[in-house]
Amino acid sequence: MSNSDLKQMQTLAALGVTSAAQVKSLFGELRAQFDAQTAKASDEDLWKALRDGWLGRKSGVLTLVTDNWLKPSSPELKRAVGASLNELRTHVNAHIEARRVAIEAGTEMAAAAKERVDLSLPGVIRPIGSHHLIREVFQEIEDIFFSIGFSVVEGPEIETPYYNFEALNIPEHHPVRDDMDTFYLDVPKGEPGLLLRTHTSPVQIHTMERRDPPVRVIVPGKVYRRDNPDATHSFMFHQIEGLAVDCDITFCDFTGTIDYFVKQFFGEGVKTRFRPSYFPFTEPSVEFDASCVFCGGSGTARTGGTCGKCKGAGWIELFGAGMVDPTVYGFVNYHPAKVSGFAFGIGIDRLAMLKYGIDDIQVFFQNDVRFLEQFP
Ligand code: PHE
């Protein structure tokens, strides 16, 4: 339908309207058109089009009706046209305004709904972490040695064969030097070899190179060996090395210190003993045992039968230790005749497993929260 076909573009005479009743029905049609368009004006743009289409000064429907129907109408019809036009104008004005208010409220509500902060929603709950059990046990052991005058030193995890072996009096043919036991780093040909330390003992050498006696240190850290993972082996595990060197340290100081430590760590009721052992850098060398923490040293499980942990022996192997071999002092320019001391190498993972009744070392490295959160 072109514009000129619209009824408001033509005069009433042209439309053949001659009676007041026809005028009324004509206005009724217009009003129905307006109502239909208003119902569809659901957003601001449609509403503006509606407003301009009906109230526009030059070519809005009301202006056209005034110009084409009212002004040229016959005197008999003018009254009826004027009255209907006023009615329509009131209707149009009121509904266009009402529509504007409704649309504005709707946009505001939509915007408000978007921005609304729902304070009743649960917040983001981030679980509180805690130290890994290995870190806790490090801390426990460090605290015990702090209380008797030791301090902490640390050393590199990548070592030279000199610090890891030679200076510790570990001869060339010793099995720990074997490729099967040690991780060697790929280094360019001709450069000095490097390896992942197999124990924390090289830090004994670093420490004595740097300090004169008296020395009382513990060395917490990671160590690496080419072991296949199983319930008691891991290619990376943790040790605390201990070293005490002074001018008058005796074997009694040594065993007394270890006994003190073991009782502090496992409880006063635990007994200790030592057995002869061998390490190239200690002489004599010993292996310390504690009375079994599971069966109280009886060898019999609480439920009757042989204790599975100590296999009925009543004793559990703890760690290696010994009096520092005088040969080692030669490597660090200590006077072998003037100083004496002891050293020990505690396997942290093993001690943690004993104290907390854990039977698989792998759980320390799997990072399963269900395990970790048992030790908050
Ligand atoms: N370094 C030894 C090991 O890893 C333990 C040890 C340390 C033994 C100090 C004696 C003295 O097995």
mmCIF file of C-alpha atoms and ligand atoms in Angstrom:
data_model
loop_
_atom_site.group_PDB
_atom_site.id
_atom_site.type_symbol
_atom_site.label_atom_id
_atom_site.label_comp_id
_atom_site.label_asym_id
_atom_site.label_seq_id
_atom_site.Cartn_x
_atom_site.Cartn_y
_atom_site.Cartn_z
ATOM 1 C CA MET A 1 0.000 0.000 0.000
ATOM 2 C CA SER A 2 1.570 3.284 -1.125
ATOM 3 C CA ASN A 3 1.297 6.404 1.003
ATOM 4 C CA SER A 4 -1.282 7.974 -1.247
ATOM 5 C CA ASP A 5 -3.560 4.975 -0.791
ATOM 6 C CA LEU A 6 -3.732 5.706 2.931
ATOM 7 C CA LYS A 7 -7.097 7.132 3.854
ATOM 8 C CA GLN A 8 -5.625 10.049 5.777
ATOM 9 C CA MET A 9 -3.925 11.181 2.543
ATOM 10 C CA GLN A 10 -7.305 11.746 0.943
ATOM 11 C CA THR A 11 -10.168 14.070 1.716
ATOM 12 C CA LEU A 12 -13.431 12.816 3.136
ATOM 13 C CA ALA A 13 -15.170 13.793 -0.070
ATOM 14 C CA ALA A 14 -12.755 11.650 -2.045
ATOM 15 C CA LEU A 15 -13.418 8.800 0.371
ATOM 16 C CA GLY A 16 -17.125 9.201 -0.145
ATOM 17 C CA VAL A 17 -17.747 9.958 3.511
ATOM 18 C CA THR A 18 -20.885 12.018 3.922
ATOM 19 C CA SER A 19 -22.372 11.100 7.297
ATOM 20 C CA ALA A 20 -21.309 11.432 10.933
ATOM 21 C CA ALA A 21 -21.638 7.659 11.316
ATOM 22 C CA GLN A 22 -19.138 7.097 8.491
ATOM 23 C CA VAL A 23 -16.808 9.597 10.164
ATOM 24 C CA LYS A 24 -17.014 7.630 13.368
ATOM 25 C CA SER A 25 -16.219 4.331 11.745
ATOM 26 C CA LEU A 26 -13.332 5.910 9.836
ATOM 27 C CA PHE A 27 -11.803 7.130 13.087
ATOM 28 C CA GLY A 28 -12.511 3.720 14.622
ATOM 29 C CA GLU A 29 -10.352 2.127 11.902
ATOM 30 C CA LEU A 30 -7.505 4.563 12.593
ATOM 31 C CA ARG A 31 -7.690 3.916 16.283
ATOM 32 C CA ALA A 32 -7.518 0.153 15.734
ATOM 33 C CA GLN A 33 -4.399 0.672 13.571
ATOM 34 C CA PHE A 34 -2.833 2.755 16.287
ATOM 35 C CA ASP A 35 -3.605 0.219 18.972
ATOM 36 C CA ALA A 36 -2.089 -2.600 16.925
ATOM 37 C CA GLN A 37 1.111 -0.634 16.284
ATOM 38 C CA THR A 38 1.379 0.394 19.919
ATOM 39 C CA ALA A 39 1.164 -3.199 21.054
ATOM 40 C CA LYS A 40 4.140 -4.026 18.827
ATOM 41 C CA ALA A 41 6.322 -1.086 19.979
ATOM 42 C CA SER A 42 8.324 -3.165 22.443
ATOM 43 C CA ASP A 43 11.605 -1.250 22.485
ATOM 44 C CA GLU A 44 12.847 2.296 22.284
ATOM 45 C CA ASP A 45 13.433 2.316 18.508
ATOM 46 C CA LEU A 46 9.994 0.932 17.676
ATOM 47 C CA TRP A 47 8.460 3.397 20.105
ATOM 48 C CA LYS A 48 10.198 6.361 18.388
ATOM 49 C CA ALA A 49 8.895 5.186 15.005
ATOM 50 C CA LEU A 50 5.411 4.934 16.497
ATOM 51 C CA ARG A 51 5.620 8.430 17.977
ATOM 52 C CA ASP A 52 6.906 10.015 14.758
ATOM 53 C CA GLY A 53 4.383 8.112 12.650
ATOM 54 C CA TRP A 54 1.434 9.442 14.653
ATOM 55 C CA LEU A 55 2.555 12.763 16.154
ATOM 56 C CA GLY A 56 5.144 13.933 13.608
ATOM 57 C CA ARG A 57 4.503 17.587 12.813
ATOM 58 C CA LYS A 58 4.726 17.358 9.020
ATOM 59 C CA SER A 59 3.450 13.920 8.122
ATOM 60 C CA GLY A 60 2.263 12.302 11.322
ATOM 61 C CA VAL A 61 -1.169 10.667 11.030
ATOM 62 C CA LEU A 62 -2.790 13.325 13.237
ATOM 63 C CA THR A 63 -1.396 16.150 11.109
ATOM 64 C CA LEU A 64 -2.581 14.436 7.931
ATOM 65 C CA VAL A 65 -6.049 13.905 9.389
ATOM 66 C CA THR A 66 -6.203 17.567 10.380
ATOM 67 C CA ASP A 67 -5.063 18.729 6.959
ATOM 68 C CA ASN A 68 -6.986 16.258 4.775
ATOM 69 C CA TRP A 69 -10.101 15.405 6.739
ATOM 70 C CA LEU A 70 -10.844 18.264 9.111
ATOM 71 C CA LYS A 71 -9.806 21.384 7.233
ATOM 72 C CA PRO A 72 -11.468 20.588 3.874
ATOM 73 C CA SER A 73 -14.553 18.941 5.372
ATOM 74 C CA SER A 74 -18.037 20.157 4.669
ATOM 75 C CA PRO A 75 -19.542 22.390 7.368
ATOM 76 C CA GLU A 76 -22.050 19.635 8.273
ATOM 77 C CA LEU A 77 -19.316 17.115 9.054
ATOM 78 C CA LYS A 78 -16.742 19.446 10.606
ATOM 79 C CA ARG A 79 -18.141 19.070 14.095
ATOM 80 C CA ALA A 80 -18.137 15.312 14.018
ATOM 81 C CA VAL A 81 -14.643 15.207 12.516
ATOM 82 C CA GLY A 82 -13.323 17.721 15.080
ATOM 83 C CA ALA A 83 -14.797 15.760 17.991
ATOM 84 C CA SER A 84 -13.444 12.395 16.757
ATOM 85 C CA LEU A 85 -10.073 13.906 16.005
ATOM 86 C CA ASN A 86 -9.808 15.297 19.532
ATOM 87 C CA GLU A 87 -10.752 11.948 20.946
ATOM 88 C CA LEU A 88 -8.149 10.198 18.807
ATOM 89 C CA ARG A 89 -5.484 12.764 19.732
ATOM 90 C CA THR A 90 -6.130 12.249 23.457
ATOM 91 C CA HIS A 91 -6.018 8.497 22.988
ATOM 92 C CA VAL A 92 -2.797 8.591 20.960
ATOM 93 C CA ASN A 93 -1.017 10.999 23.329
ATOM 94 C CA ALA A 94 -1.969 9.000 26.408
ATOM 95 C CA HIS A 95 -0.952 5.652 24.972
ATOM 96 C CA ILE A 96 2.311 6.816 23.483
ATOM 97 C CA GLU A 97 3.308 8.264 26.837
ATOM 98 C CA ALA A 98 2.211 5.123 28.707
ATOM 99 C CA ARG A 99 4.214 3.004 26.298
ATOM 100 C CA ARG A 100 7.321 5.159 26.892
ATOM 101 C CA VAL A 101 7.054 4.733 30.648
ATOM 102 C CA ALA A 102 6.599 0.980 30.293
ATOM 103 C CA ILE A 103 9.589 0.581 27.970
ATOM 104 C CA GLU A 104 11.850 2.681 30.203
ATOM 105 C CA ALA A 105 10.858 0.701 33.276
ATOM 106 C CA GLY A 106 11.499 -2.533 31.375
ATOM 107 C CA THR A 107 15.035 -1.528 30.342
ATOM 108 C CA GLU A 108 15.774 -0.384 33.846
ATOM 109 C CA MET A 109 14.550 -3.636 35.272
ATOM 110 C CA ALA A 110 16.621 -5.643 32.813
ATOM 111 C CA ALA A 111 19.705 -3.573 33.659
ATOM 112 C CA ALA A 112 19.046 -3.899 37.375
ATOM 113 C CA ALA A 113 18.579 -7.654 37.056
ATOM 114 C CA LYS A 114 21.945 -7.849 35.303
ATOM 115 C CA GLU A 115 23.733 -5.843 37.950
ATOM 116 C CA ARG A 116 22.026 -7.325 40.926
ATOM 117 C CA VAL A 117 24.360 -8.844 43.507
ATOM 118 C CA ASP A 118 22.783 -11.806 45.180
ATOM 119 C CA LEU A 119 24.229 -11.710 48.676
ATOM 120 C CA SER A 120 22.615 -15.003 49.548
ATOM 121 C CA LEU A 121 24.717 -16.934 46.999
ATOM 122 C CA PRO A 122 27.462 -18.987 48.623
ATOM 123 C CA GLY A 123 30.896 -17.435 48.099
ATOM 124 C CA VAL A 124 33.895 -19.084 46.471
ATOM 125 C CA ILE A 125 35.204 -21.420 49.110
ATOM 126 C CA ARG A 126 38.917 -22.008 48.766
ATOM 127 C CA PRO A 127 40.072 -24.859 50.958
ATOM 128 C CA ILE A 128 42.840 -23.874 53.314
ATOM 129 C CA GLY A 129 46.029 -25.729 52.533
ATOM 130 C CA SER A 130 48.535 -27.062 54.990
ATOM 131 C CA HIS A 131 52.125 -28.232 55.060
ATOM 132 C CA HIS A 132 52.923 -31.551 53.465
ATOM 133 C CA LEU A 133 53.598 -34.238 56.054
ATOM 134 C CA ILE A 134 57.234 -34.417 54.924
ATOM 135 C CA ARG A 135 57.624 -30.696 55.592
ATOM 136 C CA GLU A 136 55.978 -31.138 59.007
ATOM 137 C CA VAL A 137 58.400 -33.913 59.925
ATOM 138 C CA PHE A 138 61.363 -31.851 58.723
ATOM 139 C CA GLN A 139 60.141 -29.109 61.014
ATOM 140 C CA GLU A 140 59.696 -31.459 63.975
ATOM 141 C CA ILE A 141 63.189 -32.844 63.580
ATOM 142 C CA GLU A 142 64.752 -29.428 63.038
ATOM 143 C CA ASP A 143 63.079 -28.128 66.199
ATOM 144 C CA ILE A 144 64.509 -31.003 68.248
ATOM 145 C CA PHE A 145 68.028 -30.298 67.009
ATOM 146 C CA PHE A 146 67.593 -26.526 67.383
ATOM 147 C CA SER A 147 66.865 -27.157 71.065
ATOM 148 C CA ILE A 148 70.331 -28.689 71.530
ATOM 149 C CA GLY A 149 72.335 -26.102 69.641
ATOM 150 C CA PHE A 150 72.310 -27.251 66.028
ATOM 151 C CA SER A 151 71.580 -24.880 63.160
ATOM 152 C CA VAL A 152 70.378 -25.514 59.606
ATOM 153 C CA VAL A 153 72.549 -25.322 56.515
ATOM 154 C CA GLU A 154 71.650 -26.312 52.985
ATOM 155 C CA GLY A 155 73.572 -27.413 49.939
ATOM 156 C CA PRO A 156 73.104 -27.998 46.199
ATOM 157 C CA GLU A 157 71.129 -30.920 44.837
ATOM 158 C CA ILE A 158 73.444 -31.076 41.820
ATOM 159 C CA GLU A 159 76.890 -32.086 42.949
ATOM 160 C CA THR A 160 80.283 -32.974 41.615
ATOM 161 C CA PRO A 161 81.615 -36.484 42.198
ATOM 162 C CA TYR A 162 84.229 -34.856 44.419
ATOM 163 C CA TYR A 163 81.706 -33.682 47.041
ATOM 164 C CA ASN A 164 79.303 -36.583 46.708
ATOM 165 C CA PHE A 165 82.019 -39.278 46.783
ATOM 166 C CA GLU A 166 85.734 -38.451 46.860
ATOM 167 C CA ALA A 167 85.857 -36.065 49.786
ATOM 168 C CA LEU A 168 83.647 -38.486 51.688
ATOM 169 C CA ASN A 169 86.250 -41.149 51.243
ATOM 170 C CA ILE A 170 84.071 -43.111 48.840
ATOM 171 C CA PRO A 171 86.515 -44.887 46.585
ATOM 172 C CA GLU A 172 86.204 -45.217 42.838
ATOM 173 C CA HIS A 173 85.055 -48.828 42.946
ATOM 174 C CA HIS A 174 82.293 -48.251 45.524
ATOM 175 C CA PRO A 175 78.919 -49.503 44.257
ATOM 176 C CA VAL A 176 77.087 -46.216 44.919
ATOM 177 C CA ARG A 177 79.196 -44.692 42.145
ATOM 178 C CA ASP A 178 77.746 -47.133 39.687
ATOM 179 C CA ASP A 179 75.560 -45.779 36.883
ATOM 180 C CA MET A 180 72.915 -48.092 38.220
ATOM 181 C CA ASP A 181 72.742 -46.219 41.505
ATOM 182 C CA THR A 182 73.370 -42.597 40.624
ATOM 183 C CA PHE A 183 71.759 -40.108 38.252
ATOM 184 C CA TYR A 184 74.539 -38.492 36.225
ATOM 185 C CA LEU A 185 73.808 -35.337 34.274
ATOM 186 C CA ASP A 186 74.589 -35.095 30.578
ATOM 187 C CA VAL A 187 77.515 -32.687 30.401
ATOM 188 C CA PRO A 188 79.503 -31.755 27.309
ATOM 189 C CA LYS A 189 82.542 -33.957 26.748
ATOM 190 C CA GLY A 190 85.627 -32.852 28.635
ATOM 191 C CA GLU A 191 83.678 -30.938 31.291
ATOM 192 C CA PRO A 192 83.745 -32.097 34.904
ATOM 193 C CA GLY A 193 80.990 -34.561 35.765
ATOM 194 C CA LEU A 194 77.807 -33.633 37.581
ATOM 195 C CA LEU A 195 75.262 -35.777 39.374
ATOM 196 C CA LEU A 196 72.176 -35.563 41.541
ATOM 197 C CA ARG A 197 73.402 -35.987 45.094
ATOM 198 C CA THR A 198 72.726 -39.487 46.420
ATOM 199 C CA HIS A 199 72.773 -38.279 50.027
ATOM 200 C CA THR A 200 73.054 -35.042 52.016
ATOM 201 C CA SER A 201 76.547 -35.952 53.228
ATOM 202 C CA PRO A 202 78.325 -33.721 50.640
ATOM 203 C CA VAL A 203 77.052 -30.767 52.662
ATOM 204 C CA GLN A 204 79.285 -32.017 55.508
ATOM 205 C CA ILE A 205 82.216 -31.196 53.228
ATOM 206 C CA HIS A 206 80.839 -27.821 52.071
ATOM 207 C CA THR A 207 80.236 -26.861 55.689
ATOM 208 C CA MET A 208 83.648 -27.846 56.996
ATOM 209 C CA GLU A 209 85.331 -26.110 54.051
ATOM 210 C CA ARG A 210 83.621 -22.898 55.072
ATOM 211 C CA ARG A 211 83.773 -23.021 58.858
ATOM 212 C CA ASP A 212 86.246 -23.889 61.531
ATOM 213 C CA PRO A 213 85.138 -26.124 64.396
ATOM 214 C CA PRO A 214 83.014 -26.175 66.455
ATOM 215 C CA VAL A 215 80.411 -27.211 63.876
ATOM 216 C CA ARG A 216 76.899 -28.305 64.813
ATOM 217 C CA VAL A 217 74.640 -28.404 61.786
ATOM 218 C CA ILE A 218 71.742 -30.279 60.321
ATOM 219 C CA VAL A 219 71.094 -30.380 56.583
ATOM 220 C CA PRO A 220 67.555 -31.025 55.378
ATOM 221 C CA GLY A 221 67.086 -31.761 51.691
ATOM 222 C CA LYS A 222 66.202 -33.947 48.749
ATOM 223 C CA VAL A 223 68.380 -36.784 47.533
ATOM 224 C CA TYR A 224 68.202 -38.968 44.410
ATOM 225 C CA ARG A 225 68.949 -42.596 43.685
ATOM 226 C CA ARG A 226 68.145 -44.830 40.755
ATOM 227 C CA ASP A 227 65.725 -46.993 42.685
ATOM 228 C CA ASN A 228 62.621 -48.465 41.157
ATOM 229 C CA PRO A 229 59.564 -47.107 42.946
ATOM 230 C CA ASP A 230 57.865 -49.487 45.359
ATOM 231 C CA ALA A 231 56.370 -49.249 48.838
ATOM 232 C CA THR A 232 59.732 -48.371 50.425
ATOM 233 C CA HIS A 233 61.745 -46.933 47.502
ATOM 234 C CA SER A 234 61.532 -43.734 45.533
ATOM 235 C CA PHE A 235 64.063 -42.206 43.130
ATOM 236 C CA MET A 236 63.767 -38.982 45.135
ATOM 237 C CA PHE A 237 63.452 -38.869 48.884
ATOM 238 C CA HIS A 238 64.439 -36.718 51.829
ATOM 239 C CA GLN A 239 67.227 -36.751 54.361
ATOM 240 C CA ILE A 240 68.468 -34.726 57.263
ATOM 241 C CA GLU A 241 72.186 -34.912 57.627
ATOM 242 C CA GLY A 242 73.708 -34.100 61.001
ATOM 243 C CA LEU A 243 77.278 -33.119 61.727
ATOM 244 C CA ALA A 244 78.917 -32.179 65.017
ATOM 245 C CA VAL A 245 82.664 -31.563 65.126
ATOM 246 C CA ASP A 246 84.623 -30.070 68.003
ATOM 247 C CA CYS A 247 87.839 -30.695 69.885
ATOM 248 C CA ASP A 248 86.412 -33.106 72.441
ATOM 249 C CA ILE A 249 83.376 -34.906 71.051
ATOM 250 C CA THR A 250 83.145 -38.504 72.218
ATOM 251 C CA PHE A 251 81.224 -41.587 71.181
ATOM 252 C CA CYS A 252 79.080 -41.003 74.294
ATOM 253 C CA ASP A 253 78.127 -37.513 73.093
ATOM 254 C CA PHE A 254 77.178 -39.144 69.802
ATOM 255 C CA THR A 255 74.933 -41.903 71.159
ATOM 256 C CA GLY A 256 73.485 -39.581 73.822
ATOM 257 C CA THR A 257 72.511 -37.051 71.161
ATOM 258 C CA ILE A 258 70.869 -39.677 68.969
ATOM 259 C CA ASP A 259 69.063 -41.208 71.954
ATOM 260 C CA TYR A 260 67.775 -37.763 72.932
ATOM 261 C CA PHE A 261 66.553 -37.129 69.425
ATOM 262 C CA VAL A 262 64.804 -40.493 69.088
ATOM 263 C CA LYS A 263 63.027 -40.094 72.434
ATOM 264 C CA GLN A 264 61.926 -36.568 71.542
ATOM 265 C CA PHE A 265 60.637 -37.700 68.174
ATOM 266 C CA PHE A 266 58.983 -41.042 69.024
ATOM 267 C CA GLY A 267 58.331 -40.640 72.744
ATOM 268 C CA GLU A 268 60.159 -41.123 76.029
ATOM 269 C CA GLY A 269 59.246 -44.815 76.199
ATOM 270 C CA VAL A 270 61.219 -45.692 73.070
ATOM 271 C CA LYS A 271 64.620 -47.301 73.550
ATOM 272 C CA THR A 272 67.553 -47.050 71.162
ATOM 273 C CA ARG A 273 70.413 -49.329 70.294
ATOM 274 C CA PHE A 274 73.152 -49.307 67.673
ATOM 275 C CA ARG A 275 74.763 -52.019 65.644
ATOM 276 C CA PRO A 276 78.044 -51.992 63.745
ATOM 277 C CA SER A 277 77.740 -50.899 60.140
ATOM 278 C CA TYR A 278 79.879 -49.467 57.392
ATOM 279 C CA PHE A 279 80.101 -46.070 55.734
ATOM 280 C CA PRO A 280 83.315 -44.923 54.076
ATOM 281 C CA PHE A 281 83.163 -41.516 55.812
ATOM 282 C CA THR A 282 82.507 -42.653 59.393
ATOM 283 C CA GLU A 283 84.583 -44.844 61.671
ATOM 284 C CA PRO A 284 83.187 -46.549 63.580
ATOM 285 C CA SER A 285 79.925 -46.651 61.659
ATOM 286 C CA VAL A 286 76.665 -47.742 63.188
ATOM 287 C CA GLU A 287 73.056 -48.332 62.357
ATOM 288 C CA PHE A 288 70.626 -46.974 64.936
ATOM 289 C CA ASP A 289 67.518 -48.937 65.860
ATOM 290 C CA ALA A 290 64.548 -47.952 67.975
ATOM 291 C CA SER A 291 62.408 -50.325 69.957
ATOM 292 C CA CYS A 292 59.436 -51.038 67.707
ATOM 293 C CA VAL A 293 56.958 -48.162 67.959
ATOM 294 C CA PHE A 294 54.106 -50.441 66.907
ATOM 295 C CA CYS A 295 54.422 -53.284 69.415
ATOM 296 C CA GLY A 296 56.286 -51.403 72.124
ATOM 297 C CA GLY A 297 59.370 -53.568 71.554
ATOM 298 C CA SER A 298 57.677 -56.803 72.548
ATOM 299 C CA GLY A 299 57.654 -58.285 69.054
ATOM 300 C CA THR A 300 54.039 -59.281 69.605
ATOM 301 C CA ALA A 301 51.241 -57.397 67.924
ATOM 302 C CA ARG A 302 48.512 -55.937 70.131
ATOM 303 C CA THR A 303 46.042 -58.257 68.473
ATOM 304 C CA GLY A 304 48.264 -61.241 69.341
ATOM 305 C CA GLY A 305 50.690 -62.919 66.947
ATOM 306 C CA THR A 306 53.970 -61.585 65.591
ATOM 307 C CA CYS A 307 54.256 -57.826 65.078
ATOM 308 C CA GLY A 308 54.232 -57.309 61.320
ATOM 309 C CA LYS A 309 56.258 -54.094 61.475
ATOM 310 C CA CYS A 310 59.367 -55.411 63.261
ATOM 311 C CA LYS A 311 58.704 -59.020 62.258
ATOM 312 C CA GLY A 312 58.854 -60.032 65.883
ATOM 313 C CA ALA A 313 62.305 -58.561 66.451
ATOM 314 C CA GLY A 314 61.064 -55.772 68.731
ATOM 315 C CA TRP A 315 63.463 -53.363 66.976
ATOM 316 C CA ILE A 316 63.158 -51.192 63.909
ATOM 317 C CA GLU A 317 66.092 -49.919 61.875
ATOM 318 C CA LEU A 318 66.205 -46.116 61.896
ATOM 319 C CA PHE A 319 69.245 -44.651 60.152
ATOM 320 C CA GLY A 320 72.998 -44.775 59.649
ATOM 321 C CA ALA A 321 75.524 -42.751 61.572
ATOM 322 C CA GLY A 322 79.013 -42.814 63.000
ATOM 323 C CA MET A 323 82.062 -40.924 64.183
ATOM 324 C CA VAL A 324 83.514 -38.833 61.371
ATOM 325 C CA ASP A 325 86.344 -40.757 59.712
ATOM 326 C CA PRO A 326 89.599 -38.786 60.213
ATOM 327 C CA THR A 327 90.341 -39.210 56.499
ATOM 328 C CA VAL A 328 87.466 -36.817 55.802
ATOM 329 C CA TYR A 329 89.108 -34.095 57.923
ATOM 330 C CA GLY A 330 92.074 -34.318 55.582
ATOM 331 C CA PHE A 331 89.852 -33.140 52.693
ATOM 332 C CA VAL A 332 88.726 -30.007 54.518
ATOM 333 C CA ASN A 333 91.940 -29.007 56.256
ATOM 334 C CA TYR A 334 90.793 -29.901 59.735
ATOM 335 C CA HIS A 335 93.511 -31.329 61.951
ATOM 336 C CA PRO A 336 92.568 -35.045 62.312
ATOM 337 C CA ALA A 337 94.369 -35.331 65.635
ATOM 338 C CA LYS A 338 92.793 -32.250 67.158
ATOM 339 C CA VAL A 339 89.121 -32.635 66.222
ATOM 340 C CA SER A 340 86.520 -35.334 66.569
ATOM 341 C CA GLY A 341 82.851 -35.556 65.799
ATOM 342 C CA PHE A 342 79.897 -37.539 64.624
ATOM 343 C CA ALA A 343 77.545 -37.547 61.687
ATOM 344 C CA PHE A 344 74.198 -39.091 60.913
ATOM 345 C CA GLY A 345 71.872 -39.316 57.935
ATOM 346 C CA ILE A 346 68.198 -39.610 58.758
ATOM 347 C CA GLY A 347 65.767 -40.709 56.064
ATOM 348 C CA ILE A 348 62.806 -38.412 56.593
ATOM 349 C CA ASP A 349 60.298 -40.376 54.560
ATOM 350 C CA ARG A 350 61.113 -43.528 56.506
ATOM 351 C CA LEU A 351 60.803 -41.788 59.867
ATOM 352 C CA ALA A 352 57.515 -40.166 58.853
ATOM 353 C CA MET A 353 56.175 -43.562 57.777
ATOM 354 C CA LEU A 354 57.151 -45.106 61.109
ATOM 355 C CA LYS A 355 55.764 -42.305 63.229
ATOM 356 C CA TYR A 356 52.488 -41.920 61.350
ATOM 357 C CA GLY A 357 51.918 -45.572 60.422
ATOM 358 C CA ILE A 358 52.170 -45.097 56.650
ATOM 359 C CA ASP A 359 53.096 -48.227 54.745
ATOM 360 C CA ASP A 360 53.680 -46.873 51.235
ATOM 361 C CA ILE A 361 56.270 -44.167 50.554
ATOM 362 C CA GLN A 362 54.570 -43.375 47.232
ATOM 363 C CA VAL A 363 51.674 -41.601 48.957
ATOM 364 C CA PHE A 364 54.060 -38.749 49.774
ATOM 365 C CA PHE A 365 54.530 -38.025 46.086
ATOM 366 C CA GLN A 366 51.103 -38.733 44.629
ATOM 367 C CA ASN A 367 49.618 -35.550 46.069
ATOM 368 C CA ASP A 368 46.245 -37.124 46.700
ATOM 369 C CA VAL A 369 44.359 -34.605 48.785
ATOM 370 C CA ARG A 370 42.559 -37.408 50.639
ATOM 371 C CA PHE A 371 45.928 -38.458 52.048
ATOM 372 C CA LEU A 372 47.360 -34.988 52.550
ATOM 373 C CA GLU A 373 44.371 -33.637 54.451
ATOM 374 C CA GLN A 374 44.750 -36.309 57.100
ATOM 375 C CA PHE A 375 47.747 -34.362 58.357
ATOM 376 C CA PRO A 376 46.498 -30.790 58.641
HETATM 377 N N1 PHE B 1 74.870 -40.711 53.844
HETATM 378 C C1 PHE B 1 74.471 -41.956 54.382
HETATM 379 C C2 PHE B 1 73.378 -42.563 53.527
HETATM 380 O O1 PHE B 1 72.759 -41.856 52.793
HETATM 381 C C3 PHE B 1 73.978 -41.870 55.808
HETATM 382 C C4 PHE B 1 75.012 -41.411 56.780
HETATM 383 C C5 PHE B 1 75.183 -40.088 57.011
HETATM 384 C C6 PHE B 1 75.780 -42.350 57.415
HETATM 385 C C7 PHE B 1 76.109 -39.662 57.926
HETATM 386 C C8 PHE B 1 76.723 -41.925 58.339
HETATM 387 C C9 PHE B 1 76.878 -40.623 58.584
HETATM 388 O O2 PHE B 1 73.117 -43.742 53.579
#
